[in-house]
């Protein structure tokens, strides 16, 4: 079975990320989170590291945003170990309907979802 890499761009997202522990473990196919952080001065990185487990690995890269999200996302994709990528913002919390849908995906097929 294939897995999903979640890609996240952050800067001082402590408040938003503190809510991620309630749902991130429910996404069974996500085994990697790649974070591109732009010099956070709060506990963003500490909270992200607290989400890491045997199943879920978190890679954090420090890079300035420079108003070019495309370059940052492309950088993150190059470091992903999985073929499937999910982009989220720190303030986005997937609904239970979306979590159930993602968990039911057959990631071994040749179809593209969007």
PDB file of N, CA and C in Angstrom:
ATOM      1  N   UNK A   1       0.835  -1.178   0.000  1.00  0.00           N
ATOM      2  CA  UNK A   1       0.000   0.000   0.000  1.00  0.00           C
ATOM      3  C   UNK A   1       0.882   1.245   0.000  1.00  0.00           C
ATOM      4  N   UNK A   2       0.443   2.236  -0.735  1.00  0.00           N
ATOM      5  CA  UNK A   2       1.155   3.505  -0.774  1.00  0.00           C
ATOM      6  C   UNK A   2       0.670   4.400   0.360  1.00  0.00           C
ATOM      7  N   UNK A   3       1.452   5.424   0.652  1.00  0.00           N
ATOM      8  CA  UNK A   3       1.092   6.378   1.689  1.00  0.00           C
ATOM      9  C   UNK A   3       1.063   7.781   1.115  1.00  0.00           C
ATOM     10  N   UNK A   4       0.706   8.731   1.968  1.00  0.00           N
ATOM     11  CA  UNK A   4       0.556  10.126   1.573  1.00  0.00           C
ATOM     12  C   UNK A   4       1.532  10.979   2.371  1.00  0.00           C
ATOM     13  N   UNK A   5       2.156  11.940   1.683  1.00  0.00           N
ATOM     14  CA  UNK A   5       2.955  12.967   2.340  1.00  0.00           C
ATOM     15  C   UNK A   5       2.099  14.220   2.444  1.00  0.00           C
ATOM     16  N   UNK A   6       2.011  14.781   3.642  1.00  0.00           N
ATOM     17  CA  UNK A   6       1.303  16.036   3.857  1.00  0.00           C
ATOM     18  C   UNK A   6       2.342  17.155   3.828  1.00  0.00           C
ATOM     19  N   UNK A   7       2.087  18.189   3.040  1.00  0.00           N
ATOM     20  CA  UNK A   7       3.005  19.325   2.941  1.00  0.00           C
ATOM     21  C   UNK A   7       2.335  20.562   3.531  1.00  0.00           C
ATOM     22  N   UNK A   8       3.114  21.274   4.350  1.00  0.00           N
ATOM     23  CA  UNK A   8       2.584  22.381   5.125  1.00  0.00           C
ATOM     24  C   UNK A   8       3.599  23.527   5.138  1.00  0.00           C
ATOM     25  N   UNK A   9       3.137  24.743   4.853  1.00  0.00           N
ATOM     26  CA  UNK A   9       3.963  25.942   4.979  1.00  0.00           C
ATOM     27  C   UNK A   9       3.557  26.652   6.264  1.00  0.00           C
ATOM     28  N   UNK A  10       4.542  27.024   7.092  1.00  0.00           N
ATOM     29  CA  UNK A  10       4.203  27.619   8.387  1.00  0.00           C
ATOM     30  C   UNK A  10       5.007  28.875   8.686  1.00  0.00           C
ATOM     31  N   UNK A  11       4.413  29.717   9.497  1.00  0.00           N
ATOM     32  CA  UNK A  11       5.096  30.810  10.183  1.00  0.00           C
ATOM     33  C   UNK A  11       4.228  31.189  11.375  1.00  0.00           C
ATOM     34  N   UNK A  12       4.734  30.913  12.553  1.00  0.00           N
ATOM     35  CA  UNK A  12       4.035  31.224  13.803  1.00  0.00           C
ATOM     36  C   UNK A  12       2.607  30.674  13.811  1.00  0.00           C
ATOM     37  N   UNK A  13       2.509  29.377  13.665  1.00  0.00           N
ATOM     38  CA  UNK A  13       1.207  28.693  13.600  1.00  0.00           C
ATOM     39  C   UNK A  13       0.896  27.898  14.868  1.00  0.00           C
ATOM     40  N   UNK A  14       1.499  28.269  15.979  1.00  0.00           N
ATOM     41  CA  UNK A  14       1.308  27.551  17.235  1.00  0.00           C
ATOM     42  C   UNK A  14      -0.166  27.357  17.577  1.00  0.00           C
ATOM     43  N   UNK A  15      -0.943  28.396  17.485  1.00  0.00           N
ATOM     44  CA  UNK A  15      -2.358  28.319  17.857  1.00  0.00           C
ATOM     45  C   UNK A  15      -3.119  27.329  16.978  1.00  0.00           C
ATOM     46  N   UNK A  16      -2.888  27.386  15.672  1.00  0.00           N
ATOM     47  CA  UNK A  16      -3.581  26.476  14.757  1.00  0.00           C
ATOM     48  C   UNK A  16      -3.099  25.040  14.911  1.00  0.00           C
ATOM     49  N   UNK A  17      -1.799  24.841  15.027  1.00  0.00           N
ATOM     50  CA  UNK A  17      -1.250  23.485  15.093  1.00  0.00           C
ATOM     51  C   UNK A  17      -1.584  22.773  16.397  1.00  0.00           C
ATOM     52  N   UNK A  18      -1.897  23.535  17.433  1.00  0.00           N
ATOM     53  CA  UNK A  18      -2.250  22.899  18.708  1.00  0.00           C
ATOM     54  C   UNK A  18      -3.525  22.066  18.581  1.00  0.00           C
ATOM     55  N   UNK A  19      -4.306  22.285  17.522  1.00  0.00           N
ATOM     56  CA  UNK A  19      -5.543  21.522  17.290  1.00  0.00           C
ATOM     57  C   UNK A  19      -5.310  20.280  16.433  1.00  0.00           C
ATOM     58  N   UNK A  20      -4.124  20.129  15.855  1.00  0.00           N
ATOM     59  CA  UNK A  20      -3.864  19.033  14.923  1.00  0.00           C
ATOM     60  C   UNK A  20      -3.816  17.670  15.599  1.00  0.00           C
ATOM     61  N   UNK A  21      -3.437  17.606  16.853  1.00  0.00           N
ATOM     62  CA  UNK A  21      -3.342  16.323  17.549  1.00  0.00           C
ATOM     63  C   UNK A  21      -4.664  15.583  17.611  1.00  0.00           C
ATOM     64  N   UNK A  22      -5.758  16.319  17.505  1.00  0.00           N
ATOM     65  CA  UNK A  22      -7.090  15.711  17.582  1.00  0.00           C
ATOM     66  C   UNK A  22      -7.461  14.921  16.339  1.00  0.00           C
ATOM     67  N   UNK A  23      -6.821  15.205  15.212  1.00  0.00           N
ATOM     68  CA  UNK A  23      -7.255  14.548  13.970  1.00  0.00           C
ATOM     69  C   UNK A  23      -6.139  13.912  13.154  1.00  0.00           C
ATOM     70  N   UNK A  24      -4.892  14.307  13.316  1.00  0.00           N
ATOM     71  CA  UNK A  24      -3.833  13.849  12.417  1.00  0.00           C
ATOM     72  C   UNK A  24      -3.644  12.332  12.466  1.00  0.00           C
ATOM     73  N   UNK A  25      -3.786  11.718  13.622  1.00  0.00           N
ATOM     74  CA  UNK A  25      -3.619  10.261  13.724  1.00  0.00           C
ATOM     75  C   UNK A  25      -4.759   9.492  13.071  1.00  0.00           C
ATOM     76  N   UNK A  26      -5.855  10.160  12.794  1.00  0.00           N
ATOM     77  CA  UNK A  26      -6.993   9.497  12.143  1.00  0.00           C
ATOM     78  C   UNK A  26      -6.758   9.282  10.651  1.00  0.00           C
ATOM     79  N   UNK A  27      -5.814  10.008  10.063  1.00  0.00           N
ATOM     80  CA  UNK A  27      -5.504   9.853   8.639  1.00  0.00           C
ATOM     81  C   UNK A  27      -4.482   8.732   8.489  1.00  0.00           C
ATOM     82  N   UNK A  28      -4.967   7.530   8.238  1.00  0.00           N
ATOM     83  CA  UNK A  28      -4.112   6.344   8.301  1.00  0.00           C
ATOM     84  C   UNK A  28      -3.081   6.255   7.191  1.00  0.00           C
ATOM     85  N   UNK A  29      -3.304   6.906   6.063  1.00  0.00           N
ATOM     86  CA  UNK A  29      -2.360   6.816   4.950  1.00  0.00           C
ATOM     87  C   UNK A  29      -1.223   7.837   5.048  1.00  0.00           C
ATOM     88  N   UNK A  30      -1.361   8.835   5.921  1.00  0.00           N
ATOM     89  CA  UNK A  30      -0.313   9.847   6.036  1.00  0.00           C
ATOM     90  C   UNK A  30       0.776   9.321   6.960  1.00  0.00           C
ATOM     91  N   UNK A  31       1.991   9.181   6.405  1.00  0.00           N
ATOM     92  CA  UNK A  31       3.104   8.718   7.226  1.00  0.00           C
ATOM     93  C   UNK A  31       4.262   9.714   7.234  1.00  0.00           C
ATOM     94  N   UNK A  32       4.060  10.856   6.569  1.00  0.00           N
ATOM     95  CA  UNK A  32       5.120  11.861   6.516  1.00  0.00           C
ATOM     96  C   UNK A  32       4.491  13.249   6.407  1.00  0.00           C
ATOM     97  N   UNK A  33       5.037  14.176   7.186  1.00  0.00           N
ATOM     98  CA  UNK A  33       4.672  15.587   7.053  1.00  0.00           C
ATOM     99  C   UNK A  33       5.952  16.352   6.758  1.00  0.00           C
ATOM    100  N   UNK A  34       5.925  17.119   5.676  1.00  0.00           N
ATOM    101  CA  UNK A  34       7.047  17.992   5.347  1.00  0.00           C
ATOM    102  C   UNK A  34       6.594  19.418   5.602  1.00  0.00           C
ATOM    103  N   UNK A  35       7.352  20.113   6.445  1.00  0.00           N
ATOM    104  CA  UNK A  35       7.021  21.475   6.833  1.00  0.00           C
ATOM    105  C   UNK A  35       8.101  22.413   6.312  1.00  0.00           C
ATOM    106  N   UNK A  36       7.658  23.466   5.639  1.00  0.00           N
ATOM    107  CA  UNK A  36       8.556  24.547   5.257  1.00  0.00           C
ATOM    108  C   UNK A  36       8.205  25.711   6.175  1.00  0.00           C
ATOM    109  N   UNK A  37       9.103  26.009   7.107  1.00  0.00           N
ATOM    110  CA  UNK A  37       8.838  27.031   8.115  1.00  0.00           C
ATOM    111  C   UNK A  37       9.628  28.298   7.801  1.00  0.00           C
ATOM    112  N   UNK A  38       8.967  29.432   7.946  1.00  0.00           N
ATOM    113  CA  UNK A  38       9.598  30.721   7.660  1.00  0.00           C
ATOM    114  C   UNK A  38       9.901  31.463   8.960  1.00  0.00           C
ATOM    115  N   UNK A  39      10.893  30.960   9.675  1.00  0.00           N
ATOM    116  CA  UNK A  39      11.426  31.631  10.873  1.00  0.00           C
ATOM    117  C   UNK A  39      10.382  31.867  11.958  1.00  0.00           C
ATOM    118  N   UNK A  40       9.646  30.833  12.299  1.00  0.00           N
ATOM    119  CA  UNK A  40       8.678  30.956  13.389  1.00  0.00           C
ATOM    120  C   UNK A  40       9.388  31.330  14.688  1.00  0.00           C
ATOM    121  N   UNK A  41       8.747  32.203  15.465  1.00  0.00           N
ATOM    122  CA  UNK A  41       9.306  32.618  16.752  1.00  0.00           C
ATOM    123  C   UNK A  41       8.481  32.096  17.920  1.00  0.00           C
ATOM    124  N   UNK A  42       7.432  31.350  17.632  1.00  0.00           N
ATOM    125  CA  UNK A  42       6.613  30.756  18.688  1.00  0.00           C
ATOM    126  C   UNK A  42       6.961  29.267  18.797  1.00  0.00           C
ATOM    127  N   UNK A  43       6.057  28.456  19.283  1.00  0.00           N
ATOM    128  CA  UNK A  43       6.305  27.021  19.486  1.00  0.00           C
ATOM    129  C   UNK A  43       5.868  26.152  18.309  1.00  0.00           C
ATOM    130  N   UNK A  44       5.796  26.715  17.123  1.00  0.00           N
ATOM    131  CA  UNK A  44       5.359  25.965  15.943  1.00  0.00           C
ATOM    132  C   UNK A  44       6.145  24.671  15.771  1.00  0.00           C
ATOM    133  N   UNK A  45       7.458  24.751  15.760  1.00  0.00           N
ATOM    134  CA  UNK A  45       8.290  23.563  15.517  1.00  0.00           C
ATOM    135  C   UNK A  45       8.168  22.549  16.649  1.00  0.00           C
ATOM    136  N   UNK A  46       8.077  23.020  17.868  1.00  0.00           N
ATOM    137  CA  UNK A  46       7.931  22.129  19.025  1.00  0.00           C
ATOM    138  C   UNK A  46       6.620  21.348  18.946  1.00  0.00           C
ATOM    139  N   UNK A  47       5.549  22.013  18.583  1.00  0.00           N
ATOM    140  CA  UNK A  47       4.249  21.344  18.450  1.00  0.00           C
ATOM    141  C   UNK A  47       4.295  20.323  17.325  1.00  0.00           C
ATOM    142  N   UNK A  48       4.896  20.682  16.206  1.00  0.00           N
ATOM    143  CA  UNK A  48       5.006  19.732  15.092  1.00  0.00           C
ATOM    144  C   UNK A  48       5.781  18.491  15.511  1.00  0.00           C
ATOM    145  N   UNK A  49       6.893  18.677  16.196  1.00  0.00           N
ATOM    146  CA  UNK A  49       7.697  17.530  16.632  1.00  0.00           C
ATOM    147  C   UNK A  49       6.928  16.656  17.623  1.00  0.00           C
ATOM    148  N   UNK A  50       6.032  17.257  18.399  1.00  0.00           N
ATOM    149  CA  UNK A  50       5.248  16.471  19.358  1.00  0.00           C
ATOM    150  C   UNK A  50       4.247  15.556  18.656  1.00  0.00           C
ATOM    151  N   UNK A  51       3.929  15.843  17.396  1.00  0.00           N
ATOM    152  CA  UNK A  51       3.000  15.006  16.629  1.00  0.00           C
ATOM    153  C   UNK A  51       3.691  13.782  16.032  1.00  0.00           C
ATOM    154  N   UNK A  52       5.016  13.792  16.025  1.00  0.00           N
ATOM    155  CA  UNK A  52       5.768  12.696  15.405  1.00  0.00           C
ATOM    156  C   UNK A  52       5.591  11.406  16.207  1.00  0.00           C
ATOM    157  N   UNK A  53       5.550  10.291  15.480  1.00  0.00           N
ATOM    158  CA  UNK A  53       5.393   8.974  16.103  1.00  0.00           C
ATOM    159  C   UNK A  53       6.148   7.948  15.271  1.00  0.00           C
ATOM    160  N   UNK A  54       6.034   6.677  15.649  1.00  0.00           N
ATOM    161  CA  UNK A  54       6.677   5.620  14.859  1.00  0.00           C
ATOM    162  C   UNK A  54       6.122   5.594  13.440  1.00  0.00           C
ATOM    163  N   UNK A  55       4.843   5.861  13.296  1.00  0.00           N
ATOM    164  CA  UNK A  55       4.195   5.825  11.987  1.00  0.00           C
ATOM    165  C   UNK A  55       4.353   7.135  11.224  1.00  0.00           C
ATOM    166  N   UNK A  56       4.379   8.236  11.916  1.00  0.00           N
ATOM    167  CA  UNK A  56       4.350   9.564  11.303  1.00  0.00           C
ATOM    168  C   UNK A  56       5.679  10.285  11.512  1.00  0.00           C
ATOM    169  N   UNK A  57       6.408  10.495  10.428  1.00  0.00           N
ATOM    170  CA  UNK A  57       7.687  11.208  10.485  1.00  0.00           C
ATOM    171  C   UNK A  57       7.490  12.643  10.007  1.00  0.00           C
ATOM    172  N   UNK A  58       8.169  13.568  10.677  1.00  0.00           N
ATOM    173  CA  UNK A  58       8.030  14.980  10.350  1.00  0.00           C
ATOM    174  C   UNK A  58       9.399  15.553  10.006  1.00  0.00           C
ATOM    175  N   UNK A  59       9.474  16.182   8.829  1.00  0.00           N
ATOM    176  CA  UNK A  59      10.701  16.854   8.384  1.00  0.00           C
ATOM    177  C   UNK A  59      10.411  18.346   8.341  1.00  0.00           C
ATOM    178  N   UNK A  60      11.259  19.126   8.999  1.00  0.00           N
ATOM    179  CA  UNK A  60      11.076  20.578   9.025  1.00  0.00           C
ATOM    180  C   UNK A  60      12.271  21.239   8.342  1.00  0.00           C
ATOM    181  N   UNK A  61      11.971  22.093   7.363  1.00  0.00           N
ATOM    182  CA  UNK A  61      12.993  22.859   6.659  1.00  0.00           C
ATOM    183  C   UNK A  61      12.749  24.340   6.934  1.00  0.00           C
ATOM    184  N   UNK A  62      13.811  25.082   7.233  1.00  0.00           N
ATOM    185  CA  UNK A  62      13.715  26.526   7.436  1.00  0.00           C
ATOM    186  C   UNK A  62      14.030  27.239   6.127  1.00  0.00           C
ATOM    187  N   UNK A  63      13.033  27.954   5.604  1.00  0.00           N
ATOM    188  CA  UNK A  63      13.220  28.719   4.367  1.00  0.00           C
ATOM    189  C   UNK A  63      12.347  29.966   4.439  1.00  0.00           C
ATOM    190  N   UNK A  64      12.870  31.057   3.937  1.00  0.00           N
ATOM    191  CA  UNK A  64      12.084  32.295   3.858  1.00  0.00           C
ATOM    192  C   UNK A  64      11.039  32.172   2.758  1.00  0.00           C
ATOM    193  N   UNK A  65       9.858  32.735   2.989  1.00  0.00           N
ATOM    194  CA  UNK A  65       8.776  32.639   2.011  1.00  0.00           C
ATOM    195  C   UNK A  65       9.039  33.455   0.752  1.00  0.00           C
ATOM    196  N   UNK A  66       9.462  34.683   0.869  1.00  0.00           N
ATOM    197  CA  UNK A  66       9.704  35.537  -0.297  1.00  0.00           C
ATOM    198  C   UNK A  66       8.508  35.594  -1.243  1.00  0.00           C
ATOM    199  N   UNK A  67       7.309  35.439  -0.721  1.00  0.00           N
ATOM    200  CA  UNK A  67       6.070  35.540  -1.506  1.00  0.00           C
ATOM    201  C   UNK A  67       6.006  34.591  -2.694  1.00  0.00           C
ATOM    202  N   UNK A  68       6.719  33.482  -2.653  1.00  0.00           N
ATOM    203  CA  UNK A  68       6.669  32.521  -3.751  1.00  0.00           C
ATOM    204  C   UNK A  68       6.344  31.133  -3.199  1.00  0.00           C
ATOM    205  N   UNK A  69       5.058  30.896  -2.989  1.00  0.00           N
ATOM    206  CA  UNK A  69       4.615  29.625  -2.426  1.00  0.00           C
ATOM    207  C   UNK A  69       4.906  28.456  -3.360  1.00  0.00           C
ATOM    208  N   UNK A  70       4.875  28.712  -4.654  1.00  0.00           N
ATOM    209  CA  UNK A  70       5.116  27.640  -5.624  1.00  0.00           C
ATOM    210  C   UNK A  70       6.505  27.046  -5.447  1.00  0.00           C
ATOM    211  N   UNK A  71       7.521  27.889  -5.324  1.00  0.00           N
ATOM    212  CA  UNK A  71       8.882  27.385  -5.141  1.00  0.00           C
ATOM    213  C   UNK A  71       9.020  26.591  -3.850  1.00  0.00           C
ATOM    214  N   UNK A  72       8.387  27.065  -2.788  1.00  0.00           N
ATOM    215  CA  UNK A  72       8.465  26.354  -1.510  1.00  0.00           C
ATOM    216  C   UNK A  72       7.768  24.999  -1.589  1.00  0.00           C
ATOM    217  N   UNK A  73       6.616  24.968  -2.218  1.00  0.00           N
ATOM    218  CA  UNK A  73       5.907  23.689  -2.355  1.00  0.00           C
ATOM    219  C   UNK A  73       6.685  22.728  -3.246  1.00  0.00           C
ATOM    220  N   UNK A  74       7.257  23.226  -4.322  1.00  0.00           N
ATOM    221  CA  UNK A  74       8.068  22.367  -5.186  1.00  0.00           C
ATOM    222  C   UNK A  74       9.279  21.823  -4.438  1.00  0.00           C
ATOM    223  N   UNK A  75       9.895  22.646  -3.606  1.00  0.00           N
ATOM    224  CA  UNK A  75      11.013  22.196  -2.774  1.00  0.00           C
ATOM    225  C   UNK A  75      10.559  21.049  -1.871  1.00  0.00           C
ATOM    226  N   UNK A  76       9.400  21.214  -1.252  1.00  0.00           N
ATOM    227  CA  UNK A  76       8.879  20.176  -0.357  1.00  0.00           C
ATOM    228  C   UNK A  76       8.582  18.887  -1.113  1.00  0.00           C
ATOM    229  N   UNK A  77       7.988  19.003  -2.285  1.00  0.00           N
ATOM    230  CA  UNK A  77       7.663  17.816  -3.087  1.00  0.00           C
ATOM    231  C   UNK A  77       8.931  17.028  -3.405  1.00  0.00           C
ATOM    232  N   UNK A  78      10.014  17.718  -3.689  1.00  0.00           N
ATOM    233  CA  UNK A  78      11.276  17.037  -4.002  1.00  0.00           C
ATOM    234  C   UNK A  78      11.798  16.218  -2.822  1.00  0.00           C
ATOM    235  N   UNK A  79      11.394  16.576  -1.612  1.00  0.00           N
ATOM    236  CA  UNK A  79      11.851  15.861  -0.420  1.00  0.00           C
ATOM    237  C   UNK A  79      10.852  14.812   0.067  1.00  0.00           C
ATOM    238  N   UNK A  80       9.734  14.690  -0.607  1.00  0.00           N
ATOM    239  CA  UNK A  80       8.703  13.728  -0.197  1.00  0.00           C
ATOM    240  C   UNK A  80       9.119  12.307  -0.565  1.00  0.00           C
ATOM    241  N   UNK A  81       8.785  11.362   0.308  1.00  0.00           N
ATOM    242  CA  UNK A  81       9.097   9.956   0.032  1.00  0.00           C
ATOM    243  C   UNK A  81       7.937   9.243  -0.652  1.00  0.00           C
ATOM    244  N   UNK A  82       6.769   9.861  -0.662  1.00  0.00           N
ATOM    245  CA  UNK A  82       5.576   9.226  -1.214  1.00  0.00           C
ATOM    246  C   UNK A  82       5.189   9.834  -2.556  1.00  0.00           C
ATOM    247  N   UNK A  83       4.461   9.056  -3.344  1.00  0.00           N
ATOM    248  CA  UNK A  83       3.959   9.540  -4.633  1.00  0.00           C
ATOM    249  C   UNK A  83       2.708  10.396  -4.476  1.00  0.00           C
ATOM    250  N   UNK A  84       1.983  10.199  -3.396  1.00  0.00           N
ATOM    251  CA  UNK A  84       0.753  10.946  -3.147  1.00  0.00           C
ATOM    252  C   UNK A  84       1.070  12.105  -2.206  1.00  0.00           C
ATOM    253  N   UNK A  85       0.581  13.312  -2.566  1.00  0.00           N
ATOM    254  CA  UNK A  85       0.860  14.532  -1.813  1.00  0.00           C
ATOM    255  C   UNK A  85      -0.464  15.204  -1.452  1.00  0.00           C
ATOM    256  N   UNK A  86      -0.559  15.681  -0.213  1.00  0.00           N
ATOM    257  CA  UNK A  86      -1.711  16.462   0.241  1.00  0.00           C
ATOM    258  C   UNK A  86      -1.177  17.782   0.785  1.00  0.00           C
ATOM    259  N   UNK A  87      -1.635  18.897   0.221  1.00  0.00           N
ATOM    260  CA  UNK A  87      -1.251  20.219   0.700  1.00  0.00           C
ATOM    261  C   UNK A  87      -2.342  20.729   1.637  1.00  0.00           C
ATOM    262  N   UNK A  88      -1.946  21.183   2.822  1.00  0.00           N
ATOM    263  CA  UNK A  88      -2.873  21.805   3.762  1.00  0.00           C
ATOM    264  C   UNK A  88      -2.237  23.065   4.326  1.00  0.00           C
ATOM    265  N   UNK A  89      -3.079  23.984   4.772  1.00  0.00           N
ATOM    266  CA  UNK A  89      -2.621  25.129   5.547  1.00  0.00           C
ATOM    267  C   UNK A  89      -2.823  24.791   7.018  1.00  0.00           C
ATOM    268  N   UNK A  90      -2.067  25.435   7.886  1.00  0.00           N
ATOM    269  CA  UNK A  90      -2.125  25.107   9.311  1.00  0.00           C
ATOM    270  C   UNK A  90      -3.503  25.354   9.916  1.00  0.00           C
ATOM    271  N   UNK A  91      -4.261  26.274   9.347  1.00  0.00           N
ATOM    272  CA  UNK A  91      -5.588  26.563   9.893  1.00  0.00           C
ATOM    273  C   UNK A  91      -6.685  25.687   9.293  1.00  0.00           C
ATOM    274  N   UNK A  92      -6.314  24.743   8.451  1.00  0.00           N
ATOM    275  CA  UNK A  92      -7.294  23.830   7.861  1.00  0.00           C
ATOM    276  C   UNK A  92      -7.358  22.541   8.681  1.00  0.00           C
ATOM    277  N   UNK A  93      -8.547  22.197   9.085  1.00  0.00           N
ATOM    278  CA  UNK A  93      -8.770  20.943   9.796  1.00  0.00           C
ATOM    279  C   UNK A  93      -9.757  20.137   8.968  1.00  0.00           C
ATOM    280  N   UNK A  94      -9.328  18.992   8.466  1.00  0.00           N
ATOM    281  CA  UNK A  94     -10.217  18.194   7.618  1.00  0.00           C
ATOM    282  C   UNK A  94     -11.473  17.758   8.367  1.00  0.00           C
ATOM    283  N   UNK A  95     -12.591  17.785   7.669  1.00  0.00           N
ATOM    284  CA  UNK A  95     -13.840  17.306   8.260  1.00  0.00           C
ATOM    285  C   UNK A  95     -13.759  15.794   8.425  1.00  0.00           C
ATOM    286  N   UNK A  96     -14.609  15.246   9.261  1.00  0.00           N
ATOM    287  CA  UNK A  96     -14.632  13.786   9.435  1.00  0.00           C
ATOM    288  C   UNK A  96     -14.997  13.104   8.118  1.00  0.00           C
ATOM    289  N   UNK A  97     -15.810  13.762   7.297  1.00  0.00           N
ATOM    290  CA  UNK A  97     -16.167  13.205   5.991  1.00  0.00           C
ATOM    291  C   UNK A  97     -14.930  13.083   5.096  1.00  0.00           C
ATOM    292  N   UNK A  98     -14.095  14.120   5.068  1.00  0.00           N
ATOM    293  CA  UNK A  98     -12.872  14.070   4.265  1.00  0.00           C
ATOM    294  C   UNK A  98     -11.898  13.028   4.821  1.00  0.00           C
ATOM    295  N   UNK A  99     -11.760  12.958   6.133  1.00  0.00           N
ATOM    296  CA  UNK A  99     -10.878  11.954   6.744  1.00  0.00           C
ATOM    297  C   UNK A  99     -11.323  10.555   6.347  1.00  0.00           C
ATOM    298  N   UNK A 100     -12.606  10.280   6.434  1.00  0.00           N
ATOM    299  CA  UNK A 100     -13.123   8.960   6.039  1.00  0.00           C
ATOM    300  C   UNK A 100     -12.870   8.692   4.566  1.00  0.00           C
ATOM    301  N   UNK A 101     -13.063   9.692   3.728  1.00  0.00           N
ATOM    302  CA  UNK A 101     -12.837   9.536   2.292  1.00  0.00           C
ATOM    303  C   UNK A 101     -11.371   9.204   2.013  1.00  0.00           C
ATOM    304  N   UNK A 102     -10.462   9.969   2.608  1.00  0.00           N
ATOM    305  CA  UNK A 102      -9.034   9.723   2.393  1.00  0.00           C
ATOM    306  C   UNK A 102      -8.616   8.345   2.897  1.00  0.00           C
ATOM    307  N   UNK A 103      -9.198   7.914   4.005  1.00  0.00           N
ATOM    308  CA  UNK A 103      -8.853   6.604   4.557  1.00  0.00           C
ATOM    309  C   UNK A 103      -9.349   5.459   3.685  1.00  0.00           C
ATOM    310  N   UNK A 104     -10.373   5.708   2.889  1.00  0.00           N
ATOM    311  CA  UNK A 104     -10.924   4.658   2.025  1.00  0.00           C
ATOM    312  C   UNK A 104     -10.281   4.621   0.642  1.00  0.00           C
ATOM    313  N   UNK A 105      -9.437   5.596   0.335  1.00  0.00           N
ATOM    314  CA  UNK A 105      -8.801   5.630  -0.980  1.00  0.00           C
ATOM    315  C   UNK A 105      -7.964   4.384  -1.212  1.00  0.00           C
ATOM    316  N   UNK A 106      -8.047   3.874  -2.414  1.00  0.00           N
ATOM    317  CA  UNK A 106      -7.166   2.786  -2.831  1.00  0.00           C
ATOM    318  C   UNK A 106      -5.971   3.439  -3.509  1.00  0.00           C
ATOM    319  N   UNK A 107      -4.890   3.567  -2.781  1.00  0.00           N
ATOM    320  CA  UNK A 107      -3.734   4.291  -3.291  1.00  0.00           C
ATOM    321  C   UNK A 107      -2.870   3.457  -4.225  1.00  0.00           C
ATOM    322  N   UNK A 108      -3.258   2.216  -4.451  1.00  0.00           N
ATOM    323  CA  UNK A 108      -2.482   1.352  -5.336  1.00  0.00           C
ATOM    324  C   UNK A 108      -2.991   1.374  -6.771  1.00  0.00           C
ATOM    325  N   UNK A 109      -3.968   2.203  -7.075  1.00  0.00           N
ATOM    326  CA  UNK A 109      -4.494   2.221  -8.443  1.00  0.00           C
ATOM    327  C   UNK A 109      -3.806   3.297  -9.277  1.00  0.00           C
ATOM    328  N   UNK A 110      -4.222   3.434 -10.500  1.00  0.00           N
ATOM    329  CA  UNK A 110      -3.606   4.392 -11.416  1.00  0.00           C
ATOM    330  C   UNK A 110      -4.499   5.596 -11.694  1.00  0.00           C
ATOM    331  N   UNK A 111      -5.370   5.925 -10.764  1.00  0.00           N
ATOM    332  CA  UNK A 111      -6.273   7.048 -10.949  1.00  0.00           C
ATOM    333  C   UNK A 111      -5.745   8.276 -10.228  1.00  0.00           C
ATOM    334  N   UNK A 112      -6.170   9.425 -10.692  1.00  0.00           N
ATOM    335  CA  UNK A 112      -5.800  10.687 -10.072  1.00  0.00           C
ATOM    336  C   UNK A 112      -7.037  11.269  -9.398  1.00  0.00           C
ATOM    337  N   UNK A 113      -6.899  11.703  -8.160  1.00  0.00           N
ATOM    338  CA  UNK A 113      -7.985  12.343  -7.421  1.00  0.00           C
ATOM    339  C   UNK A 113      -7.639  13.808  -7.253  1.00  0.00           C
ATOM    340  N   UNK A 114      -8.663  14.642  -7.202  1.00  0.00           N
ATOM    341  CA  UNK A 114      -8.399  16.051  -6.900  1.00  0.00           C
ATOM    342  C   UNK A 114      -9.575  16.651  -6.166  1.00  0.00           C
TER     343      UNK A 114
END
